[in-house]
Coordinates of C-alpha atoms and ligand atoms in Angstrom, one line a residue:
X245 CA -12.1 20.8 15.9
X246 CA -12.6 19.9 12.0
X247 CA -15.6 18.1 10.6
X248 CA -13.4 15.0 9.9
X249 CA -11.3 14.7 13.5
X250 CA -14.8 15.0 15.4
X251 CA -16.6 11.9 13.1
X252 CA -13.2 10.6 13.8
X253 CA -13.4 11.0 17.6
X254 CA -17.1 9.9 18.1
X255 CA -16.7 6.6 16.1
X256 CA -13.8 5.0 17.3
X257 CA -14.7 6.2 21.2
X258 CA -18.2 4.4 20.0
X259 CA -16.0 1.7 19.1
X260 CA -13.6 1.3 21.8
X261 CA -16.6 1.0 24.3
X262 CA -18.5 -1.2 22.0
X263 CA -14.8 -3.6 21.9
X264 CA -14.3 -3.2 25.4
X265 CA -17.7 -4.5 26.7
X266 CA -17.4 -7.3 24.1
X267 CA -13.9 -8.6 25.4
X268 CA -15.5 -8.6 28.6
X269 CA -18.5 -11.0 27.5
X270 CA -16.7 -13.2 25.0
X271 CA -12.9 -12.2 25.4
X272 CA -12.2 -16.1 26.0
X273 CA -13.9 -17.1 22.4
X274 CA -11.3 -18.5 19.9
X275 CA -11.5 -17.2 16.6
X276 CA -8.5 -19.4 15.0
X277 CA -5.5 -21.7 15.8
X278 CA -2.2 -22.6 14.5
X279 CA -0.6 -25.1 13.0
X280 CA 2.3 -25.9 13.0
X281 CA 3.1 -25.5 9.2
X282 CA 1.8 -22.0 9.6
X283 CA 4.2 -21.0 12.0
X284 CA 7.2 -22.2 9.7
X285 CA 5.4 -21.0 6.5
X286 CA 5.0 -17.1 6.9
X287 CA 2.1 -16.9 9.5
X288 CA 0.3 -17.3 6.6
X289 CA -4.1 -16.7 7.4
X290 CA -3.4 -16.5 11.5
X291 CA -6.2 -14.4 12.4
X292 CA -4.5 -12.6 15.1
X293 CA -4.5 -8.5 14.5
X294 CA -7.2 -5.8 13.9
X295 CA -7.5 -3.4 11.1
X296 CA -10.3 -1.0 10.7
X297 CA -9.9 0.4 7.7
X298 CA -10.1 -2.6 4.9
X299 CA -10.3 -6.5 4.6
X300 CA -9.1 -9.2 1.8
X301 CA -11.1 -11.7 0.8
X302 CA -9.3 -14.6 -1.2
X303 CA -12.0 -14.5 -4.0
X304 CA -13.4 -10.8 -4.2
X305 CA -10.2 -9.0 -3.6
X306 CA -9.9 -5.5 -1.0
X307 CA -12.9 -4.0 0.4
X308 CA -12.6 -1.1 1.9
X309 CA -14.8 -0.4 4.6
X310 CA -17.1 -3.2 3.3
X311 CA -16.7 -1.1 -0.4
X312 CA -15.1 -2.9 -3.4
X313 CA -12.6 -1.3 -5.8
X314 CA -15.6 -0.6 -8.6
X315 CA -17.9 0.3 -6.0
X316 CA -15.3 3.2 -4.9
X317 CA -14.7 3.7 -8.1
X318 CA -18.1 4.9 -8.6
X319 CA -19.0 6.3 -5.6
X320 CA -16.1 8.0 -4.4
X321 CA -15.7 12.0 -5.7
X322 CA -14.0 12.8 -8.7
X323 CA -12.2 15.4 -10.0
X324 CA -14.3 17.8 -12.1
X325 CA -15.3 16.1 -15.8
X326 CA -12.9 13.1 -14.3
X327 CA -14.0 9.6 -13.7
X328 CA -11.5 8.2 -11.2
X329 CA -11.9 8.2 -7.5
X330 CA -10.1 11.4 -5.9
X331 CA -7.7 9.7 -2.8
X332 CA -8.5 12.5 -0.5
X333 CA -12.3 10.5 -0.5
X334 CA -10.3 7.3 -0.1
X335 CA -8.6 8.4 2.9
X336 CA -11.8 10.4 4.0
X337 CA -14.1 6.2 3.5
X338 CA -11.6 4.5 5.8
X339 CA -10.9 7.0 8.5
X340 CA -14.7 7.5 9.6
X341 CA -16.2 4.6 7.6
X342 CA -18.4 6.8 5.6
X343 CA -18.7 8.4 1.5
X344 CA -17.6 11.3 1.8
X345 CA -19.4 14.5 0.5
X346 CA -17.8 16.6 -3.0
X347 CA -17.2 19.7 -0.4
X348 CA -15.8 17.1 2.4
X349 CA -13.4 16.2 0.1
X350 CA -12.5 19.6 -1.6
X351 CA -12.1 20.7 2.3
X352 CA -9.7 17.7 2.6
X353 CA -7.7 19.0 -0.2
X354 CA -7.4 22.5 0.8
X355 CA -6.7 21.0 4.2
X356 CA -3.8 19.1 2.9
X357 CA -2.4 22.0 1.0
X358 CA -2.8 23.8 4.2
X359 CA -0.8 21.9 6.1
X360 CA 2.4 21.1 3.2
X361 CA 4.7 23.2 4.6
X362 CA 8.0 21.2 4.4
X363 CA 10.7 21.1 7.0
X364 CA 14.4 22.6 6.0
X365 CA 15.6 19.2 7.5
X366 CA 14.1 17.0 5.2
X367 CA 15.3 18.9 1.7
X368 CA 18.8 19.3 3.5
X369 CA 18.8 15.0 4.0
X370 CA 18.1 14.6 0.7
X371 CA 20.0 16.6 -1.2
X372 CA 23.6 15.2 0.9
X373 CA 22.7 11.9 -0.8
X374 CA 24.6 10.5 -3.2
X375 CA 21.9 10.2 -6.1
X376 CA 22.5 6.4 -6.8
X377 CA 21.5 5.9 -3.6
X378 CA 18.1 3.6 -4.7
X379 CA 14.7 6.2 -4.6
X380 CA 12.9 3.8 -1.6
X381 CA 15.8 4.4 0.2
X382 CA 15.7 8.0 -0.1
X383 CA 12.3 7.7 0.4
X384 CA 12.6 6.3 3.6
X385 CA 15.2 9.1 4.8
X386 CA 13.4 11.5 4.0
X387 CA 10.2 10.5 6.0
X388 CA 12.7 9.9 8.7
X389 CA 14.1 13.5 8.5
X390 CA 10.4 15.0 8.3
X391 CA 10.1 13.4 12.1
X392 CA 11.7 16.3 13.2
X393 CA 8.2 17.8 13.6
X394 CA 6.0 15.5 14.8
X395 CA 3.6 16.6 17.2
X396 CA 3.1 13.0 19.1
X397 CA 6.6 13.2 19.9
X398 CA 6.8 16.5 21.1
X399 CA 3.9 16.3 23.2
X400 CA 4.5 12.9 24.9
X401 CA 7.5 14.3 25.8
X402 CA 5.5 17.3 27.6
X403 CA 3.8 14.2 29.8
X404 CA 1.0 14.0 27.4
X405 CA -2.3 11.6 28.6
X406 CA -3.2 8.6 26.9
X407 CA -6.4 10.0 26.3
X408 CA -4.8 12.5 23.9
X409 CA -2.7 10.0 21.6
X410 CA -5.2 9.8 19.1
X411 CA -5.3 13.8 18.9
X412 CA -1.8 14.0 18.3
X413 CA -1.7 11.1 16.1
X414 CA -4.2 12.4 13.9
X415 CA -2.2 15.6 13.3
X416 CA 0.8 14.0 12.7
X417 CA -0.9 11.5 10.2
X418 CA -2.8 14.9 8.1
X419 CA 0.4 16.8 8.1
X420 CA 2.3 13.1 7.3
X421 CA 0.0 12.9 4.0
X422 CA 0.4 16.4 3.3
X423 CA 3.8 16.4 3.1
X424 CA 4.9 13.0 1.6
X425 CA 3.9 14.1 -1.9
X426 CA 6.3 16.8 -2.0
X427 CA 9.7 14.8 -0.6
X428 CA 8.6 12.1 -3.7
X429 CA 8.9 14.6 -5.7
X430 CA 12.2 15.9 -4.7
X431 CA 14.0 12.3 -5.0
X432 CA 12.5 12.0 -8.1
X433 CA 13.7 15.4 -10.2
X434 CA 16.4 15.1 -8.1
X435 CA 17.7 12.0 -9.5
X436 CA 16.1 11.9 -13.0
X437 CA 15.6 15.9 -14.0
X438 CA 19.0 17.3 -13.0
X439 CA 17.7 18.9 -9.9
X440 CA 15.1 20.9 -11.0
X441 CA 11.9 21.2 -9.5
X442 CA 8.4 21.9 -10.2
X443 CA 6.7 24.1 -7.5
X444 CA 3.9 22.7 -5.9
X445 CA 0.0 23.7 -8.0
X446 CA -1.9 24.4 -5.0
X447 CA -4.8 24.8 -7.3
X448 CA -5.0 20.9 -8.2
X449 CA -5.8 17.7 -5.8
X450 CA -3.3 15.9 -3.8
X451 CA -2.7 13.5 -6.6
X452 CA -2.6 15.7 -9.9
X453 CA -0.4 18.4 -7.7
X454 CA 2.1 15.4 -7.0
X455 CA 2.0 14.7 -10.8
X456 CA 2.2 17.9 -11.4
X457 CA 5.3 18.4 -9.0
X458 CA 6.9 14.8 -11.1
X459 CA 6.7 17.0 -14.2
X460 CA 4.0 15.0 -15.8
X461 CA 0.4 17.0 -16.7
X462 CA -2.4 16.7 -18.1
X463 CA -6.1 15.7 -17.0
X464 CA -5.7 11.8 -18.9
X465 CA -2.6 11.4 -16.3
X466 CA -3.7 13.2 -13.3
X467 CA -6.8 11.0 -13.5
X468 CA -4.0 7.9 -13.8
X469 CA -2.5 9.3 -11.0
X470 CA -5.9 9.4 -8.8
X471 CA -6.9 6.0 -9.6
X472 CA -3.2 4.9 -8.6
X473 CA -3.0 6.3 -5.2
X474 CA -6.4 5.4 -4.7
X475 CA -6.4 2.0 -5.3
X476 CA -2.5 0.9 -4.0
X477 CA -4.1 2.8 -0.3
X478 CA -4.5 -0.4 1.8
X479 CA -4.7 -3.9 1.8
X480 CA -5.9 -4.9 5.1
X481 CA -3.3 -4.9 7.8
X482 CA -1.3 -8.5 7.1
X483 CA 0.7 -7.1 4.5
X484 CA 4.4 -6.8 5.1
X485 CA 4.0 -2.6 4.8
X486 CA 1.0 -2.2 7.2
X487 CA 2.1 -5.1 9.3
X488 CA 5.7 -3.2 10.0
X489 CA 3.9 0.2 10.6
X490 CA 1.4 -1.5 13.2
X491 CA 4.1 -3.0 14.9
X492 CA 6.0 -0.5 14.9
X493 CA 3.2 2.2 15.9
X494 CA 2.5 -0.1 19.2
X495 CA 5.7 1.1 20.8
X496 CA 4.1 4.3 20.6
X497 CA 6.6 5.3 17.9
X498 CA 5.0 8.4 15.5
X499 CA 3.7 8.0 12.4
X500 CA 6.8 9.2 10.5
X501 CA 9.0 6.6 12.1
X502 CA 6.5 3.6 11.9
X503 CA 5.7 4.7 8.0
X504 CA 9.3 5.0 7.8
X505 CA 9.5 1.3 8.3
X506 CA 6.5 0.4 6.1
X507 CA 8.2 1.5 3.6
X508 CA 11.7 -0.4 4.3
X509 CA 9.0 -3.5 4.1
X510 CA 7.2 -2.2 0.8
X511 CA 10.7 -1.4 -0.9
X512 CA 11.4 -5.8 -1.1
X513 CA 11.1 -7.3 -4.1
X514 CA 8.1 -10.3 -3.2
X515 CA 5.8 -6.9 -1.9
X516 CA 6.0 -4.1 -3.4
X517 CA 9.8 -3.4 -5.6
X518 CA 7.5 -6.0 -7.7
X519 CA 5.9 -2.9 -9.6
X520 CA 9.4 -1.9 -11.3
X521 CA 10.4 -5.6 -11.7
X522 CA 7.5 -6.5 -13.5
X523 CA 8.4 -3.5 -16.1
X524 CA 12.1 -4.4 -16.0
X525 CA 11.5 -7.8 -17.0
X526 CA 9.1 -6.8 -20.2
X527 CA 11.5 -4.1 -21.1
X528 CA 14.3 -7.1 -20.7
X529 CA 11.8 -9.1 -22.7
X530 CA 11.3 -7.0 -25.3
X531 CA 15.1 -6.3 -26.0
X532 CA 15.5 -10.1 -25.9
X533 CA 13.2 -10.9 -28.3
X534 CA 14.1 -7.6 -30.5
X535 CA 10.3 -6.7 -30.8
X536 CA 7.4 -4.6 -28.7
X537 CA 5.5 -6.6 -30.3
X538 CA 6.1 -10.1 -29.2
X539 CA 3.5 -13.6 -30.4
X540 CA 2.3 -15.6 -27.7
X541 CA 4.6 -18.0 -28.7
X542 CA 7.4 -16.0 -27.8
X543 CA 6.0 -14.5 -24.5
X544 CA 4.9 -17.9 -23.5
X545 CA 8.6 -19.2 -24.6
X546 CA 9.9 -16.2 -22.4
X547 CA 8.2 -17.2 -19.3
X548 CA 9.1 -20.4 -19.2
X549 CA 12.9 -19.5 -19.6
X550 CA 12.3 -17.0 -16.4
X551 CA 10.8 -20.1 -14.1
X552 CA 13.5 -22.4 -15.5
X553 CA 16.4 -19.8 -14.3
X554 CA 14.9 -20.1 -10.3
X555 CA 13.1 -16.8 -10.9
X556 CA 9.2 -16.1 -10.3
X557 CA 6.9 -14.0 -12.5
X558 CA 6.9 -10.6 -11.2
X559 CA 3.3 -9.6 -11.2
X560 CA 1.9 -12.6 -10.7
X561 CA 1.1 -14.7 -7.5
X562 CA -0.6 -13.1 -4.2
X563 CA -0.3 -14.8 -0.3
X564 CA -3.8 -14.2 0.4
X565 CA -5.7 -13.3 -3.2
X566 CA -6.9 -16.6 -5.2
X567 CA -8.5 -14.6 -8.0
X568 CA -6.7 -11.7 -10.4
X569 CA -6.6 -8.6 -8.5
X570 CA -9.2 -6.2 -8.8
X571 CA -6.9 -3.6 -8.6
X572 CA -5.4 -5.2 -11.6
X573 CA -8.8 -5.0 -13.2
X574 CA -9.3 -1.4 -12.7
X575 CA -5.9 -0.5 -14.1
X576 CA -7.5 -2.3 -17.5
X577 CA -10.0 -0.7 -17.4
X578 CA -8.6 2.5 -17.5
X579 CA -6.1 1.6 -20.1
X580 CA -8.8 0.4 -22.3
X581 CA -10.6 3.7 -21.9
X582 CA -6.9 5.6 -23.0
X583 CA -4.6 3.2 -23.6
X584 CA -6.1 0.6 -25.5
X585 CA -3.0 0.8 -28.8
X586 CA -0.1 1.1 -26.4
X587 CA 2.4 -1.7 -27.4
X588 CA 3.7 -2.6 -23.9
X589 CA -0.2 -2.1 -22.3
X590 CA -0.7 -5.1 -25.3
X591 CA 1.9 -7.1 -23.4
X592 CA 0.4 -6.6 -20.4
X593 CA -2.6 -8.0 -21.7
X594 CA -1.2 -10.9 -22.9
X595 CA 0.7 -12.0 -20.3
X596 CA -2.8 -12.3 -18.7
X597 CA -4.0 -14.6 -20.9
X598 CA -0.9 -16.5 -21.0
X599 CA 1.1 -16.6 -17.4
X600 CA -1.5 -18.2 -15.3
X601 CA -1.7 -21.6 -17.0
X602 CA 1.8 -21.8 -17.0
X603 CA 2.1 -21.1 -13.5
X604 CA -1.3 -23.4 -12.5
X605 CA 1.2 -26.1 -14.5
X606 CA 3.7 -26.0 -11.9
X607 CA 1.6 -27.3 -9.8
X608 CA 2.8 -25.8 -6.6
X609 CA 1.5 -21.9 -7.0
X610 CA -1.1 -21.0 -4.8
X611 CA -2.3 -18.2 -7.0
X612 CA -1.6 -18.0 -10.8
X613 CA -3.1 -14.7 -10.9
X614 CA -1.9 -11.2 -11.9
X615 CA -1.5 -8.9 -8.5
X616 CA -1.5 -5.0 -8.8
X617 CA 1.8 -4.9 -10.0
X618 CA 1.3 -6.6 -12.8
X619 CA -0.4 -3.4 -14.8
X620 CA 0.7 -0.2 -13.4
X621 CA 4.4 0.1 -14.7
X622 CA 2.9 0.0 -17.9
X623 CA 1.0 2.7 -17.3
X624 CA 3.2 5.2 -16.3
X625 CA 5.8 3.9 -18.9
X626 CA 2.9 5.6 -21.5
X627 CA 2.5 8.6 -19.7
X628 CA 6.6 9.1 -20.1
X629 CA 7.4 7.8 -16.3
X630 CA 10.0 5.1 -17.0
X631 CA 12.3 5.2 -14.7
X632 CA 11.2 2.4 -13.1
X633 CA 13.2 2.2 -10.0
X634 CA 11.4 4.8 -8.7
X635 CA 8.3 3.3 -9.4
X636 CA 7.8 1.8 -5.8
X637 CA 8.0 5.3 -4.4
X638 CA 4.8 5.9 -6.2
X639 CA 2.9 3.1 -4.5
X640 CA 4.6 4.0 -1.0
X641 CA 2.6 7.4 -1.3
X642 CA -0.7 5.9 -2.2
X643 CA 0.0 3.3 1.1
X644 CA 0.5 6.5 3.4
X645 CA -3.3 6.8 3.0
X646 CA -4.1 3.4 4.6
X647 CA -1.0 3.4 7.3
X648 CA -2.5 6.7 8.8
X649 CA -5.6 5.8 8.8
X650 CA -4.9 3.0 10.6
X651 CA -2.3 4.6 12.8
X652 CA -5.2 7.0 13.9
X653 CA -7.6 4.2 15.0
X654 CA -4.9 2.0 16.6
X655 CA -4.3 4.7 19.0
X656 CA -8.1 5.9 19.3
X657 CA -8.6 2.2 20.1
X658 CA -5.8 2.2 22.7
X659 CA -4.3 -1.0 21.2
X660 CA -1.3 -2.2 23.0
X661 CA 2.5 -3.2 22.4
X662 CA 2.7 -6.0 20.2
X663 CA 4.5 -8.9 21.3
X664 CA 3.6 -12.2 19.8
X665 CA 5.4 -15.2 21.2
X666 CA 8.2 -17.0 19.6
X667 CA 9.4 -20.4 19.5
X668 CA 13.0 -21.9 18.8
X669 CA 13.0 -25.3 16.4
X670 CA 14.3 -27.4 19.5
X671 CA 10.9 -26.6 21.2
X672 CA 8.9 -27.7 18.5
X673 CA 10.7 -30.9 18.0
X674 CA 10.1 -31.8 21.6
X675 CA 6.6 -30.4 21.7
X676 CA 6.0 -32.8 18.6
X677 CA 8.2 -35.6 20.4
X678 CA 5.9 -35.2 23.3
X679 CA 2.2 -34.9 21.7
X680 CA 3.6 -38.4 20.5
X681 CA 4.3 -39.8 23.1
X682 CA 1.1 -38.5 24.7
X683 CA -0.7 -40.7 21.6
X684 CA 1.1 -44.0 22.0
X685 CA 0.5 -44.1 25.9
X686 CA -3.3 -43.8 24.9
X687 CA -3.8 -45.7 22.1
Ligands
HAX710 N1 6.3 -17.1 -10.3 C1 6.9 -18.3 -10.1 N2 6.7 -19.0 -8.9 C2 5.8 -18.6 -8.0 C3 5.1 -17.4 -8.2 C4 5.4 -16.6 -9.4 N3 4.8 -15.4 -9.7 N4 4.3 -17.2 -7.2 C5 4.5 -18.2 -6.3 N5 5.5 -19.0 -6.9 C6 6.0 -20.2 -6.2 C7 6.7 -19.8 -4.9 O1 8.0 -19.2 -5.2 C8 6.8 -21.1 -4.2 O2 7.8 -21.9 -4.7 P1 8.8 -22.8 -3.8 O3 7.8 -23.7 -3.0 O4 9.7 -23.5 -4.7 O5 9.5 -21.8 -2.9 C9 5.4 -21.7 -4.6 O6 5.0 -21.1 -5.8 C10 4.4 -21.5 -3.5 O7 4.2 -20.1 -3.2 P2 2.8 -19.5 -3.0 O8 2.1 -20.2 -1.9 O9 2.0 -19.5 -4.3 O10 3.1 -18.0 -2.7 P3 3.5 -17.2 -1.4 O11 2.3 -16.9 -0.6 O12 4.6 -18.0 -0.7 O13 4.2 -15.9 -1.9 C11 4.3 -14.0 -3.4 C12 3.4 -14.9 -2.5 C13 3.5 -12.8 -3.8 C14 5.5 -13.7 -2.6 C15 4.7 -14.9 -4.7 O14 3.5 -15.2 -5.4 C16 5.7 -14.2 -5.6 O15 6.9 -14.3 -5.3 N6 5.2 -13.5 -6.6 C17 6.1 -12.7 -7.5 C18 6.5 -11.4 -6.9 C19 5.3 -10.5 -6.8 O16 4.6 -10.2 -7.7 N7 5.1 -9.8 -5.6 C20 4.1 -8.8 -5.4 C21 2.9 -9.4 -4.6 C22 1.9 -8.3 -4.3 C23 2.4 -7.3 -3.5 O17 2.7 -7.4 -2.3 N8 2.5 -6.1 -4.0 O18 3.1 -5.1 -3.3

């Protein structure tokens, strides 16, 4: 067994025992309850599900593994002479809730490269597809098609025990991330580079090879790349992306079909399609006004003519976050270290300064902040990626990290179907009707 499945193993059967002699002390304690405006409005801040591998707070943003975005930034391995995190050390953090080692994470690399062998099915899928057929879609076939070898499947078909799950889950979930890169790839010179394709650099880390395999090079961009897919990994599991790939795991469903799904929920426009909107609408604002480099008056001008046509502010606005996005911070951060003169990196910048007193004017937006979509289409629009509806794709790759982590400790953890109960409107009204009543008879 390799170094990371047996961590793996030890912790989470640490944990289960450690959970299941809790539940049997306190299993009746209440952690939350609903109201009733929560249950109309999104579920939004139910406490009701559990995710190992990273938690949101409203004010300081993702922590993964109790680890904030600059505090992975730093400690996390790099690429030689880089300075970014590597996402093999990412994935390494929230499977076994430790730093990993430079040679733990080279061997994760190798281990990846190991295991990218890519089904016949999968390129076969893809290339039947009409090619305006829109790159999450794709996307989502194509993990679909790779299902065709999942282990899970074949072995719980062969009668395997529960006590195995997690073992075949964990394969599947190494070969998943493996493999993902290199379909991404495909839609993408598929579609944009007349069908020509890059063969894989097995010399490079999982992130540079799949920017490598896009046709973009370099060491300033792989190290782009590596802070991308390291820090759009996970957001705790309420998200509409994790959320869908948890429920959809519980059924016992393999990781390619429950990622499959995550990825139907990332590819809508309030999660995360926002990343190619947010670039749509400065390239739309840029042609409008007939200049890259707009004044605030004009920007602020522009925004307000977007809110006054129905239409939010891509970018901007979070369902749990109340301060800007760290994520959005360390996107600046690198573009100030290589990006600093870029025109539309400028706008970025400005629309910062000037978007969330607009949006706190409203009066009704719960967070006038920039999210992580705010920054990164600017990014890769400098490093020569513009094709911007293929820009969620990218983000589904980095969120393959988190979803398979979390895939492997839902089933070390034995977690079971989930089935929430529903309620119709007519129930509520006589619920309400009754709690009424209930007052006036004893007041
Ligand atoms: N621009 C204009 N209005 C906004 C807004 C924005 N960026 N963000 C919120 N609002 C509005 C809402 O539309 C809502 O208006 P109505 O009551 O008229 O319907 C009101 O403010 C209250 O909404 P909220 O409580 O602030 O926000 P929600 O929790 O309901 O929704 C969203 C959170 C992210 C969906 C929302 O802020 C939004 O639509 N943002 C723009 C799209 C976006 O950037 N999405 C990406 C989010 C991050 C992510 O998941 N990435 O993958």
């Amino acid at each position: 067994m390799d170094e990371l499945k047996s961590i793996f193993r030890d912790k989470s059967q640490q944990l289960k025992e450690k959970i299941k002699a809790m539940l049997k002390e306190h299993g009746n304690m209440k952690i939350d309850e609903v109201r009733l405006e929560q249950a109309f409005g999104g579920m939004r801040g139910i406490q009701s599900m559990i995710w190992e591998t990273s938690l949101l707070d409203a004010q300081e943003g993702i922590k993964f593994r109790g680890f904030s975005i600059p505090q992975i930034q730093e400690l996390l391995p790099k690429a030689p002479g880089g300075h970014e995190p590597l996402p093999e050390g990412i994935f390494w953090l929230m499977l076994t809730g430790e730093i990993p080692t430079d040679a733990q994470v080279q061997w994760l690399s190798d281990e990846w490269e190991r295991r990218a062998v890519i089904p016949r099915a999968m390129t076969l899928v893809l290339d039947a597809l009409p090619e305006e057929v829109h790159p999450m879609t794709q996307f989502s076939i194509a993990i679909n098609a790779l299902q065709a070898d999942s282990i899970f499947a074949r072995r719980y078909e062969e009668g395997m025990p529960k006590t195995e799950y997690w073992d075949a889950t964990y394969e599947d979930a190494m070969n998943l991330i493996a493999r993902i890169p290199f379909a991404a790839a495909h839609i993408y010179r598929r579609i944009f580079k007349g069908n020509k394709h890059i063969a894989a650099d097995r010399s490079l880390d999982w992130a540079a090879n799949y920017s490598h395999m896009l046709g973009f090079e370099g060491q300033e961009c792989h190290e782009m790349m590596r802070l991308y897919q390291t820090i759009h990994a996970d957001h705790e599991g309420g998200n509409a992306s994790a959320h869908t790939a948890h429920l959809v795991g519980s059924t016992l469903s393999d990781v390619y079909l429950s990622y499959a799904a995550a990825m139907n929920a990332l590819a809508g426009p309030l999660h995360g399609l926002a990343n190619q909107e947010v670039i749509k609408w400065i390239f739309d604002m840029v042609a409008a006004l007939g200049t890259r480099k707009p004044t605030s008056e004009q920007i602020a001008a522009y925004v307000k003519e977007t809110l006054n046509k129905g239409q939010v502010i891509p970018g901007y606005g979070h369902a749990v976050l109340r301060q800007p996005d760290p994520r959005f911070y360390a996107q600046k951060r690198f573009s100030e270290r290589y990006l600093a003169e870029d025109d539309i990196i400028q706008i970025v910048w400005r629309l910062f300064e000037i978007v969330p007193p607009i949006l706190q004017s409203l009066g009704k937006v719960s967070n006038p902040w920039p999210n992580v979509d705010a920054h990164s289409g600017a990014m890769l629009v400098h490093y020569g990626l513009t094709e911007y509806n293929y820009y969620t794709v990218l983000f589904g790759v980095s969120r393959s990290l988190g979803v398979m982590a979390a895939q492997c400790w839902a089933r070390a953890l034995g977690f079971p179907l989930e089935r929430p109960k529903s309620l119709t409107s007519d129930w509520v009204f006589d619920f309400v009707q009754h709690n009424n009543d209930l007052n006036n008879v004893n007041s």
